[in-house]
Amino acid sequence: MSYFEYRGDTLYVEGLPLDQIANQVGTPTYVYSRAALTQNFRAYADACRAHGRGESGAIVCYSVKSNSNLAVLNLLGQLGSGFDIVSGGELLRVLAAGGDPRKVIFSGVGKSEEEIKLALSHDILCFNVESIPELHRLSAIASSMGRQARVSLRVNPDVDPKTHPYISTGLKDNKFGIAFEDALETYRIAHSLPHIEVTGIDCHIGSQLLDDAPLLEALDKVIELVDQLQSMGIALHHLDIGGGIGITYDNEKPVAVADYLARLFKRIDHWRAEKYDGAPISVMFEPGRSIVGNAGVLLTRVEYLKHGATKNFAVVDAAMNDLMRPAMYEAWHGVQSVNRRDATAMSYDVVGPVCESGDWLARNRQLTLAPGDLLAIMSAGAYGMTMASNYNTRGRAAEVLVDGSRFSVIRRRENPKDLFALESIVE
Ligand code: LLP
């Protein structure tokens, strides 16, 4: 169910007209629906429970990079989520939001010494290690701190996720993970290092996957490795299959989370029954986009309508610095008028005020517009605000969380002084 719907000619989020938020908070503003976030998280949690996985049998580690607002993290933490982080900064956010460090897994190819120390001092659940040098660094730091680092190796299964090349991560020539053919040797090294406890295996092949076939193919390869490791005397406690399913931006039809997880658990159960007398293995997921993507919109106001020689432009007050996805991946986001008008539509490119030709949010859209109109850029909850920048000394947008017919500002708009507060003139 969508929580962004028209009532009459006005676009609502849950029980609240979006124009009310724009009038009170201004634009551009990211607006998230609490009910949608909850529903999307529960799709994973309920499917785990339906397949007999309790707290320790499966853990959903929300991918913080997709939307890291403290209120979002806090809500998901309250729903029982763990967290997949990729920096020390993200760990500090999780802690500030009241998240449980024992449900945190740390991914990423370039963990610094400081980040590793911070994570060890909070005794996080697991490091997803991506290289042999990282293993050595982790072991040395853990030894110096008298700590044990729980580790899973991120293996690269060389499976084509059939998604945008910039968000494919599991192919041979991607920078991510440990090559499949090097995995056993790397596990042997990990197993031999002091202060490293090998607990799991991890892979992540890409984002915005609409079909689960590549994920199940990756699972099969991971299962193969787990069996080989078992015969080497390395018994794993968990497997982590990476990010979640893709979402509908336009008319894509992603597989339902419940169907994907049903197939995945069926394979795992069959395998465990056949080879391990049914002894369970814990399963982890790192979904981001499918939890927050369709739970958020970017609210923006039309500044000018500009009728060019070959094109019409709607110049709005949001720009590529607010939502980078169109400029970076030519990503498609729906555009809806917050107050629908009854007049003939025209084709517009929706563009921002930034001085770049790449500063567009949508192209060739049939819209009925007047200056001052409000637009909602749809499906902008994931990789929207977290990828925003201050280019052109533009303060980042405000963020709002809606609950029923009430809303809270969960991040105030940055003002220009915030942007140069850390700078100084040389005397
Ligand atoms: N785990 C790892 C190790 C990841 O690298 C990612 C995303 C995820 C989990 C979460 O995947 P999801 O469930 O969101 O598909 N900025 C791009 C997406 C980059 C994704 C990077 N990794 C975009 O706007 O489409």
CSV table of C-alpha atoms and ligand atoms in Angstrom, one decimal:
chain,number,residue,atom,x,y,z
A,1,MET,CA,0.0,0.0,0.0
A,2,SER,CA,1.2,3.5,-0.8
A,3,TYR,CA,1.0,6.2,1.8
A,4,PHE,CA,1.3,9.0,-0.8
A,5,GLU,CA,-2.1,9.4,-2.5
A,6,TYR,CA,-4.4,12.0,-3.9
A,7,ARG,CA,-7.5,13.0,-2.0
A,8,GLY,CA,-9.5,15.0,-4.5
A,9,ASP,CA,-6.8,17.1,-6.2
A,10,THR,CA,-4.4,17.3,-3.3
A,11,LEU,CA,-1.5,14.9,-2.8
A,12,TYR,CA,-1.4,13.5,0.8
A,13,VAL,CA,1.1,11.7,2.8
A,14,GLU,CA,-0.8,9.5,5.2
A,15,GLY,CA,-3.4,11.9,6.7
A,16,LEU,CA,-1.6,15.1,5.9
A,17,PRO,CA,-1.8,17.3,2.7
A,18,LEU,CA,1.8,17.9,1.5
A,19,ASP,CA,1.1,21.6,0.9
A,20,GLN,CA,0.6,22.0,4.6
A,21,ILE,CA,4.2,20.8,5.2
A,22,ALA,CA,5.6,23.1,2.4
A,23,ASN,CA,3.8,26.1,3.8
A,24,GLN,CA,5.1,25.5,7.3
A,25,VAL,CA,8.6,24.2,6.7
A,26,GLY,CA,9.4,25.7,3.3
A,27,THR,CA,11.0,23.9,0.3
A,28,PRO,CA,12.9,21.9,-0.7
A,29,THR,CA,12.0,19.4,2.0
A,30,TYR,CA,12.3,15.6,2.2
A,31,VAL,CA,9.1,14.1,3.6
A,32,TYR,CA,9.0,10.5,5.0
A,33,SER,CA,6.1,8.4,6.0
A,34,ARG,CA,6.4,6.6,9.3
A,35,ALA,CA,3.7,4.1,8.3
A,36,ALA,CA,5.5,3.3,5.0
A,37,LEU,CA,8.9,2.8,6.8
A,38,THR,CA,7.3,0.5,9.3
A,39,GLN,CA,5.4,-1.5,6.6
A,40,ASN,CA,8.6,-1.9,4.5
A,41,PHE,CA,10.7,-3.0,7.4
A,42,ARG,CA,8.1,-5.4,8.5
A,43,ALA,CA,8.0,-7.1,5.1
A,44,TYR,CA,11.5,-8.4,5.9
A,45,ALA,CA,11.0,-9.0,9.7
A,46,ASP,CA,7.6,-10.8,9.2
A,47,ALA,CA,9.0,-13.0,6.4
A,48,CYS,CA,11.9,-14.1,8.7
A,49,ARG,CA,9.4,-14.9,11.4
A,50,ALA,CA,7.1,-16.7,9.0
A,51,HIS,CA,10.0,-19.0,8.2
A,52,GLY,CA,10.8,-19.8,11.8
A,53,ARG,CA,13.6,-17.3,12.2
A,54,GLY,CA,13.5,-15.6,15.6
A,55,GLU,CA,15.9,-12.9,16.9
A,56,SER,CA,19.0,-15.0,16.5
A,57,GLY,CA,17.9,-16.9,13.4
A,58,ALA,CA,17.8,-13.9,11.1
A,59,ILE,CA,18.8,-10.3,11.5
A,60,VAL,CA,17.7,-7.5,9.3
A,61,CYS,CA,20.5,-4.9,9.3
A,62,TYR,CA,19.1,-1.8,7.7
A,63,SER,CA,21.7,-0.2,5.4
A,64,VAL,CA,22.3,3.2,7.0
A,65,LYS,CA,23.8,4.7,3.8
A,66,SER,CA,20.4,4.8,2.2
A,67,ASN,CA,18.9,7.2,4.7
A,68,SER,CA,20.8,8.0,7.9
A,69,ASN,CA,18.5,10.5,9.6
A,70,LEU,CA,18.5,9.8,13.4
A,71,ALA,CA,14.7,9.7,13.6
A,72,VAL,CA,14.7,7.0,10.8
A,73,LEU,CA,17.4,5.0,12.5
A,74,ASN,CA,15.6,5.3,15.9
A,75,LEU,CA,12.3,4.2,14.4
A,76,LEU,CA,13.9,1.2,12.7
A,77,GLY,CA,15.8,0.3,15.9
A,78,GLN,CA,12.6,0.3,17.8
A,79,LEU,CA,11.1,-2.1,15.3
A,80,GLY,CA,14.0,-4.5,16.0
A,81,SER,CA,16.4,-3.6,13.2
A,82,GLY,CA,20.1,-4.0,13.2
A,83,PHE,CA,22.3,-1.8,11.1
A,84,ASP,CA,24.8,-2.1,8.2
A,85,ILE,CA,27.3,0.7,8.4
A,86,VAL,CA,30.1,1.8,6.1
A,87,SER,CA,31.9,4.4,8.3
A,88,GLY,CA,32.7,5.4,11.8
A,89,GLY,CA,30.3,8.3,11.2
A,90,GLU,CA,27.5,5.9,10.5
A,91,LEU,CA,28.3,4.0,13.7
A,92,LEU,CA,28.1,7.2,15.8
A,93,ARG,CA,24.7,8.0,14.1
A,94,VAL,CA,23.4,4.5,15.1
A,95,LEU,CA,24.6,5.0,18.7
A,96,ALA,CA,23.1,8.5,18.8
A,97,ALA,CA,19.8,7.1,17.6
A,98,GLY,CA,19.8,4.5,20.4
A,99,GLY,CA,20.7,1.6,18.1
A,100,ASP,CA,22.2,-1.6,19.6
A,101,PRO,CA,25.9,-1.9,18.6
A,102,ARG,CA,25.6,-5.7,19.0
A,103,LYS,CA,23.4,-5.6,16.0
A,104,VAL,CA,25.8,-3.6,13.9
A,105,ILE,CA,27.8,-5.0,10.9
A,106,PHE,CA,30.5,-2.9,9.4
A,107,SER,CA,30.9,-3.2,5.6
A,108,GLY,CA,33.2,-1.3,3.2
A,109,VAL,CA,36.5,-1.6,1.4
A,110,GLY,CA,38.4,1.1,3.2
A,111,LYS,CA,37.9,1.0,7.0
A,112,SER,CA,40.5,3.3,8.7
A,113,GLU,CA,42.3,2.5,11.9
A,114,GLU,CA,40.2,5.0,13.8
A,115,GLU,CA,37.0,3.5,12.5
A,116,ILE,CA,38.1,0.0,13.4
A,117,LYS,CA,39.0,1.1,16.9
A,118,LEU,CA,35.7,2.8,17.4
A,119,ALA,CA,33.8,-0.3,16.2
A,120,LEU,CA,35.8,-2.6,18.4
A,121,SER,CA,35.4,-0.4,21.4
A,122,HIS,CA,31.6,-0.8,20.9
A,123,ASP,CA,31.9,-4.5,20.4
A,124,ILE,CA,29.9,-4.5,17.2
A,125,LEU,CA,28.4,-7.8,15.9
A,126,CYS,CA,30.7,-8.3,12.9
A,127,PHE,CA,33.2,-6.8,10.5
A,128,ASN,CA,32.5,-7.6,6.8
A,129,VAL,CA,36.1,-7.8,5.7
A,130,GLU,CA,37.0,-7.2,2.1
A,131,SER,CA,40.8,-7.9,1.8
A,132,ILE,CA,43.8,-9.6,3.4
A,133,PRO,CA,45.5,-6.3,4.4
A,134,GLU,CA,42.2,-5.4,6.1
A,135,LEU,CA,42.3,-8.7,8.0
A,136,HIS,CA,45.9,-8.0,9.2
A,137,ARG,CA,45.0,-4.4,10.2
A,138,LEU,CA,41.9,-5.6,12.1
A,139,SER,CA,43.8,-8.4,13.9
A,140,ALA,CA,46.6,-6.0,15.0
A,141,ILE,CA,44.2,-3.4,16.3
A,142,ALA,CA,42.1,-6.0,18.1
A,143,SER,CA,45.2,-7.5,19.7
A,144,SER,CA,46.4,-4.1,20.9
A,145,MET,CA,43.0,-3.5,22.4
A,146,GLY,CA,42.7,-7.0,23.9
A,147,ARG,CA,39.5,-7.5,22.0
A,148,GLN,CA,38.1,-10.2,19.7
A,149,ALA,CA,36.9,-9.1,16.3
A,150,ARG,CA,34.1,-11.2,14.8
A,151,VAL,CA,34.6,-11.4,11.1
A,152,SER,CA,32.8,-12.5,8.0
A,153,LEU,CA,34.6,-12.3,4.6
A,154,ARG,CA,32.8,-10.5,1.8
A,155,VAL,CA,33.3,-12.8,-1.2
A,156,ASN,CA,32.7,-11.7,-4.7
A,157,PRO,CA,30.6,-14.4,-6.4
A,158,ASP,CA,30.9,-12.9,-9.9
A,159,VAL,CA,27.2,-12.9,-10.5
A,160,ASP,CA,25.7,-10.3,-12.9
A,161,PRO,CA,22.9,-8.5,-10.9
A,162,LYS,CA,21.6,-6.9,-14.2
A,163,THR,CA,21.3,-3.5,-12.8
A,164,HIS,CA,23.0,-0.1,-13.5
A,165,PRO,CA,26.8,-0.6,-13.8
A,166,TYR,CA,27.5,2.1,-11.1
A,167,ILE,CA,25.5,0.0,-8.6
A,168,SER,CA,26.7,-3.4,-9.5
A,169,THR,CA,29.2,-4.7,-6.9
A,170,GLY,CA,29.5,-8.4,-7.3
A,171,LEU,CA,31.3,-8.7,-10.7
A,172,LYS,CA,34.9,-9.7,-11.1
A,173,ASP,CA,36.2,-6.3,-12.0
A,174,ASN,CA,34.4,-4.4,-9.2
A,175,LYS,CA,36.6,-3.2,-6.3
A,176,PHE,CA,34.4,-5.0,-3.8
A,177,GLY,CA,34.9,-8.3,-2.0
A,178,ILE,CA,37.4,-11.1,-2.1
A,179,ALA,CA,37.7,-13.0,-5.4
A,180,PHE,CA,35.8,-16.3,-5.3
A,181,GLU,CA,38.9,-18.3,-6.1
A,182,ASP,CA,40.8,-16.6,-3.3
A,183,ALA,CA,38.1,-17.1,-0.7
A,184,LEU,CA,39.3,-20.4,0.9
A,185,GLU,CA,42.9,-19.2,1.3
A,186,THR,CA,41.7,-15.9,2.8
A,187,TYR,CA,39.5,-17.8,5.3
A,188,ARG,CA,42.5,-20.0,6.2
A,189,ILE,CA,44.5,-16.8,6.9
A,190,ALA,CA,41.7,-15.2,8.9
A,191,HIS,CA,41.3,-18.4,10.9
A,192,SER,CA,45.0,-18.4,11.8
A,193,LEU,CA,45.1,-14.8,13.1
A,194,PRO,CA,44.9,-14.0,16.8
A,195,HIS,CA,42.0,-11.9,18.0
A,196,ILE,CA,40.0,-12.7,14.8
A,197,GLU,CA,36.9,-14.9,15.3
A,198,VAL,CA,35.6,-16.1,11.9
A,199,THR,CA,31.8,-16.1,12.3
A,200,GLY,CA,30.3,-15.7,8.9
A,201,ILE,CA,30.3,-15.1,5.1
A,202,ASP,CA,29.0,-12.2,3.2
A,203,CYS,CA,28.3,-11.1,-0.3
A,204,HIS,CA,26.5,-8.2,-1.9
A,205,ILE,CA,26.1,-8.2,-5.7
A,206,GLY,CA,24.4,-4.8,-6.4
A,207,SER,CA,21.4,-2.6,-5.7
A,208,GLN,CA,18.0,-2.1,-7.4
A,209,LEU,CA,17.7,-5.8,-8.3
A,210,LEU,CA,14.2,-6.4,-9.6
A,211,ASP,CA,14.6,-10.2,-9.9
A,212,ASP,CA,15.8,-12.5,-7.1
A,213,ALA,CA,17.4,-15.0,-9.5
A,214,PRO,CA,20.9,-13.4,-9.3
A,215,LEU,CA,20.6,-13.3,-5.5
A,216,LEU,CA,19.7,-17.0,-5.3
A,217,GLU,CA,22.6,-17.7,-7.7
A,218,ALA,CA,24.9,-15.8,-5.4
A,219,LEU,CA,23.4,-17.8,-2.4
A,220,ASP,CA,24.2,-21.1,-4.2
A,221,LYS,CA,27.8,-20.0,-4.6
A,222,VAL,CA,28.1,-18.9,-0.9
A,223,ILE,CA,26.6,-22.3,0.2
A,224,GLU,CA,29.3,-24.1,-1.9
A,225,LEU,CA,31.9,-22.1,0.0
A,226,VAL,CA,30.4,-22.8,3.4
A,227,ASP,CA,30.5,-26.5,2.7
A,228,GLN,CA,34.2,-26.3,1.6
A,229,LEU,CA,35.0,-24.3,4.7
A,230,GLN,CA,33.3,-26.8,6.9
A,231,SER,CA,35.4,-29.6,5.5
A,232,MET,CA,38.5,-27.4,6.3
A,233,GLY,CA,37.3,-27.3,9.9
A,234,ILE,CA,35.9,-23.7,9.7
A,235,ALA,CA,32.3,-23.8,10.8
A,236,LEU,CA,30.3,-20.6,10.1
A,237,HIS,CA,27.6,-19.2,12.2
A,238,HIS,CA,25.9,-16.9,9.8
A,239,LEU,CA,25.6,-16.0,6.2
A,240,ASP,CA,24.8,-12.5,4.9
A,241,ILE,CA,23.3,-12.1,1.5
A,242,GLY,CA,23.7,-8.3,1.2
A,243,GLY,CA,21.2,-5.6,0.2
A,244,GLY,CA,17.5,-5.8,-0.5
A,245,ILE,CA,15.2,-6.0,-3.5
A,246,GLY,CA,14.7,-3.0,-5.8
A,247,ILE,CA,11.7,-0.7,-5.8
A,248,THR,CA,9.2,0.7,-8.3
A,249,TYR,CA,10.3,4.2,-9.5
A,250,ASP,CA,8.3,4.1,-12.8
A,251,ASN,CA,6.7,0.8,-13.8
A,252,GLU,CA,9.3,-1.7,-12.6
A,253,LYS,CA,7.8,-4.8,-11.0
A,254,PRO,CA,10.2,-6.0,-8.4
A,255,VAL,CA,9.7,-9.4,-6.9
A,256,ALA,CA,7.9,-9.2,-3.5
A,257,VAL,CA,10.2,-9.3,-0.5
A,258,ALA,CA,8.1,-12.1,1.0
A,259,ASP,CA,8.5,-14.2,-2.2
A,260,TYR,CA,12.2,-13.7,-2.4
A,261,LEU,CA,12.7,-14.6,1.3
A,262,ALA,CA,10.5,-17.6,1.0
A,263,ARG,CA,12.6,-18.9,-1.9
A,264,LEU,CA,15.8,-18.1,-0.1
A,265,PHE,CA,14.8,-19.8,3.2
A,266,LYS,CA,13.5,-22.8,1.3
A,267,ARG,CA,17.0,-23.3,-0.2
A,268,ILE,CA,18.8,-22.8,3.0
A,269,ASP,CA,16.5,-25.1,4.9
A,270,HIS,CA,16.8,-27.8,2.3
A,271,TRP,CA,20.6,-27.5,2.3
A,272,ARG,CA,20.9,-27.6,6.1
A,273,ALA,CA,18.6,-30.6,6.3
A,274,GLU,CA,20.6,-32.4,3.7
A,275,LYS,CA,24.1,-31.7,4.9
A,276,TYR,CA,23.9,-30.6,8.5
A,277,ASP,CA,21.1,-32.7,10.1
A,278,GLY,CA,19.0,-29.5,10.1
A,279,ALA,CA,21.5,-27.5,12.2
A,280,PRO,CA,20.5,-23.9,11.6
A,281,ILE,CA,22.6,-21.1,10.2
A,282,SER,CA,21.8,-17.5,11.0
A,283,VAL,CA,20.9,-15.3,8.0
A,284,MET,CA,21.5,-11.6,7.7
A,285,PHE,CA,20.2,-9.0,5.2
A,286,GLU,CA,21.3,-5.5,4.5
A,287,PRO,CA,18.3,-3.8,2.8
A,288,GLY,CA,18.2,-0.1,2.4
A,289,ARG,CA,16.3,1.2,-0.7
A,290,SER,CA,13.4,-1.2,-0.2
A,291,ILE,CA,12.8,0.1,3.3
A,292,VAL,CA,13.1,3.9,2.7
A,293,GLY,CA,12.9,4.5,-1.1
A,294,ASN,CA,9.2,4.6,-1.6
A,295,ALA,CA,8.6,6.0,2.0
A,296,GLY,CA,9.9,9.4,1.0
A,297,VAL,CA,9.4,12.3,-1.5
A,298,LEU,CA,11.3,15.5,-2.1
A,299,LEU,CA,8.9,18.4,-2.0
A,300,THR,CA,9.9,21.4,-4.2
A,301,ARG,CA,8.3,24.6,-5.5
A,302,VAL,CA,8.3,25.9,-9.0
A,303,GLU,CA,10.3,29.2,-9.2
A,304,TYR,CA,9.9,29.9,-12.9
A,305,LEU,CA,8.5,28.4,-16.0
A,306,LYS,CA,10.8,29.0,-18.9
A,307,HIS,CA,9.7,28.3,-22.5
A,308,GLY,CA,12.9,27.7,-24.5
A,309,ALA,CA,13.3,27.3,-28.3
A,310,THR,CA,12.9,23.5,-28.2
A,311,LYS,CA,12.0,22.8,-24.6
A,312,ASN,CA,9.9,24.0,-21.7
A,313,PHE,CA,11.7,24.1,-18.4
A,314,ALA,CA,10.2,24.1,-14.9
A,315,VAL,CA,12.9,25.7,-12.8
A,316,VAL,CA,12.3,24.4,-9.2
A,317,ASP,CA,14.0,25.2,-5.9
A,318,ALA,CA,15.4,21.6,-5.5
A,319,ALA,CA,18.5,20.7,-7.5
A,320,MET,CA,21.1,18.1,-8.2
A,321,ASN,CA,22.7,18.9,-4.9
A,322,ASP,CA,19.5,17.8,-3.1
A,323,LEU,CA,18.8,14.7,-5.2
A,324,MET,CA,21.9,13.5,-7.1
A,325,ARG,CA,20.4,10.3,-8.6
A,326,PRO,CA,19.2,11.7,-11.9
A,327,ALA,CA,22.5,13.5,-12.6
A,328,MET,CA,24.6,10.6,-11.5
A,329,TYR,CA,22.7,7.6,-12.9
A,330,GLU,CA,20.1,9.2,-15.2
A,331,ALA,CA,17.7,7.8,-12.6
A,332,TRP,CA,14.0,8.3,-13.2
A,333,HIS,CA,11.8,9.7,-10.5
A,334,GLY,CA,8.1,10.3,-10.8
A,335,VAL,CA,6.9,14.0,-10.5
A,336,GLN,CA,3.5,14.7,-9.1
A,337,SER,CA,1.8,18.0,-8.7
A,338,VAL,CA,0.8,18.5,-5.1
A,339,ASN,CA,-2.3,20.4,-6.2
A,340,ARG,CA,-3.6,19.1,-9.5
A,341,ARG,CA,-4.9,21.6,-12.0
A,342,ASP,CA,-7.5,21.1,-14.6
A,343,ALA,CA,-5.8,22.4,-17.7
A,344,THR,CA,-3.9,21.0,-20.7
A,345,ALA,CA,-0.5,19.5,-19.8
A,346,MET,CA,2.7,20.5,-21.5
A,347,SER,CA,6.0,18.7,-21.7
A,348,TYR,CA,8.6,20.0,-19.2
A,349,ASP,CA,12.1,19.3,-18.1
A,350,VAL,CA,12.2,19.8,-14.3
A,351,VAL,CA,15.5,21.5,-13.5
A,352,GLY,CA,17.2,23.1,-10.5
A,353,PRO,CA,19.1,26.4,-10.0
A,354,VAL,CA,22.6,24.8,-10.0
A,355,CYS,CA,25.0,26.0,-12.7
A,356,GLU,CA,25.4,22.7,-14.5
A,357,SER,CA,23.6,21.3,-17.5
A,358,GLY,CA,23.4,18.0,-15.6
A,359,ASP,CA,21.2,19.7,-13.0
A,360,TRP,CA,17.9,18.1,-13.9
A,361,LEU,CA,15.5,16.1,-11.8
A,362,ALA,CA,13.2,14.8,-14.6
A,363,ARG,CA,12.9,15.2,-18.3
A,364,ASN,CA,10.0,15.3,-20.8
A,365,ARG,CA,7.2,15.1,-18.3
A,366,GLN,CA,3.6,16.0,-19.1
A,367,LEU,CA,2.7,18.5,-16.3
A,368,THR,CA,0.2,21.3,-15.8
A,369,LEU,CA,2.1,24.0,-14.0
A,370,ALA,CA,2.1,27.6,-12.8
A,371,PRO,CA,4.9,29.4,-11.0
A,372,GLY,CA,4.7,28.8,-7.3
A,373,ASP,CA,3.2,25.3,-7.7
A,374,LEU,CA,4.4,22.5,-5.5
A,375,LEU,CA,5.8,19.3,-6.9
A,376,ALA,CA,6.6,16.0,-5.2
A,377,ILE,CA,9.6,14.1,-6.6
A,378,MET,CA,8.6,10.6,-5.8
A,379,SER,CA,10.5,7.6,-4.4
A,380,ALA,CA,13.2,9.8,-3.1
A,381,GLY,CA,13.6,8.4,0.4
A,382,ALA,CA,16.7,6.3,-0.3
A,383,TYR,CA,20.0,7.8,-1.5
A,384,GLY,CA,18.4,11.2,-1.6
A,385,MET,CA,19.4,13.2,1.5
A,386,THR,CA,22.4,11.0,2.2
A,387,MET,CA,23.9,11.9,-1.1
A,388,ALA,CA,23.1,15.6,-0.9
A,389,SER,CA,25.9,18.1,-1.1
A,390,ASN,CA,26.3,21.9,-0.6
A,391,TYR,CA,27.3,22.6,-4.1
A,392,ASN,CA,26.7,26.3,-5.0
A,393,THR,CA,26.6,27.0,-1.3
A,394,ARG,CA,23.1,25.6,-1.1
A,395,GLY,CA,22.0,24.5,2.3
A,396,ARG,CA,20.7,21.0,2.4
A,397,ALA,CA,17.0,20.5,2.6
A,398,ALA,CA,14.9,20.1,5.7
A,399,GLU,CA,13.6,16.6,6.6
A,400,VAL,CA,10.2,15.8,8.0
A,401,LEU,CA,8.7,12.6,9.4
A,402,VAL,CA,4.9,12.2,9.1
A,403,ASP,CA,2.8,10.1,11.5
A,404,GLY,CA,-0.9,10.1,10.6
A,405,SER,CA,-1.9,13.7,10.4
A,406,ARG,CA,1.0,15.1,12.4
A,407,PHE,CA,4.5,15.8,11.3
A,408,SER,CA,7.9,16.5,13.0
A,409,VAL,CA,10.9,18.3,11.6
A,410,ILE,CA,13.7,15.7,12.0
A,411,ARG,CA,16.4,17.9,10.4
A,412,ARG,CA,16.2,21.6,10.1
A,413,ARG,CA,17.1,23.3,6.9
A,414,GLU,CA,20.8,24.3,6.7
A,415,ASN,CA,21.2,28.0,6.5
A,416,PRO,CA,24.1,29.6,4.5
A,417,LYS,CA,26.0,30.4,7.7
A,418,ASP,CA,26.0,26.7,8.7
A,419,LEU,CA,27.9,26.1,5.5
A,420,PHE,CA,30.9,28.3,6.1
A,421,ALA,CA,31.0,28.1,9.9
A,422,LEU,CA,34.0,25.7,9.8
A,423,GLU,CA,36.0,28.0,7.5
A,424,SER,CA,38.4,30.8,8.4
A,425,ILE,CA,40.2,33.5,6.6
A,426,VAL,CA,44.0,33.5,6.8
A,427,GLU,CA,45.3,36.6,8.6
B,1,LLP,N1,25.0,-3.7,1.7
B,1,LLP,C1,26.1,-3.2,1.0
B,1,LLP,C2,27.4,-3.8,1.2
B,1,LLP,C3,25.9,-2.2,0.0
B,1,LLP,O1,26.9,-1.7,-0.7
B,1,LLP,C4,24.6,-1.7,-0.2
B,1,LLP,C5,24.4,-0.6,-1.2
B,1,LLP,C6,23.5,-2.2,0.5
B,1,LLP,C7,23.8,-3.2,1.5
B,1,LLP,C8,22.1,-1.7,0.4
B,1,LLP,O2,21.5,-2.0,-0.8
B,1,LLP,P1,20.0,-1.7,-1.1
B,1,LLP,O3,19.1,-2.6,-0.3
B,1,LLP,O4,19.8,-0.3,-0.8
B,1,LLP,O5,19.9,-2.1,-2.6
B,1,LLP,N2,23.4,5.4,-4.6
B,1,LLP,C9,22.9,4.4,-5.4
B,1,LLP,C10,22.8,3.1,-4.6
B,1,LLP,C11,24.2,2.6,-4.1
B,1,LLP,C12,24.1,1.3,-3.4
B,1,LLP,C13,25.4,1.0,-2.8
B,1,LLP,N3,25.3,-0.2,-1.9
B,1,LLP,C14,21.5,4.8,-5.9
B,1,LLP,O6,21.1,5.9,-5.6
B,1,LLP,O7,20.8,4.1,-6.6
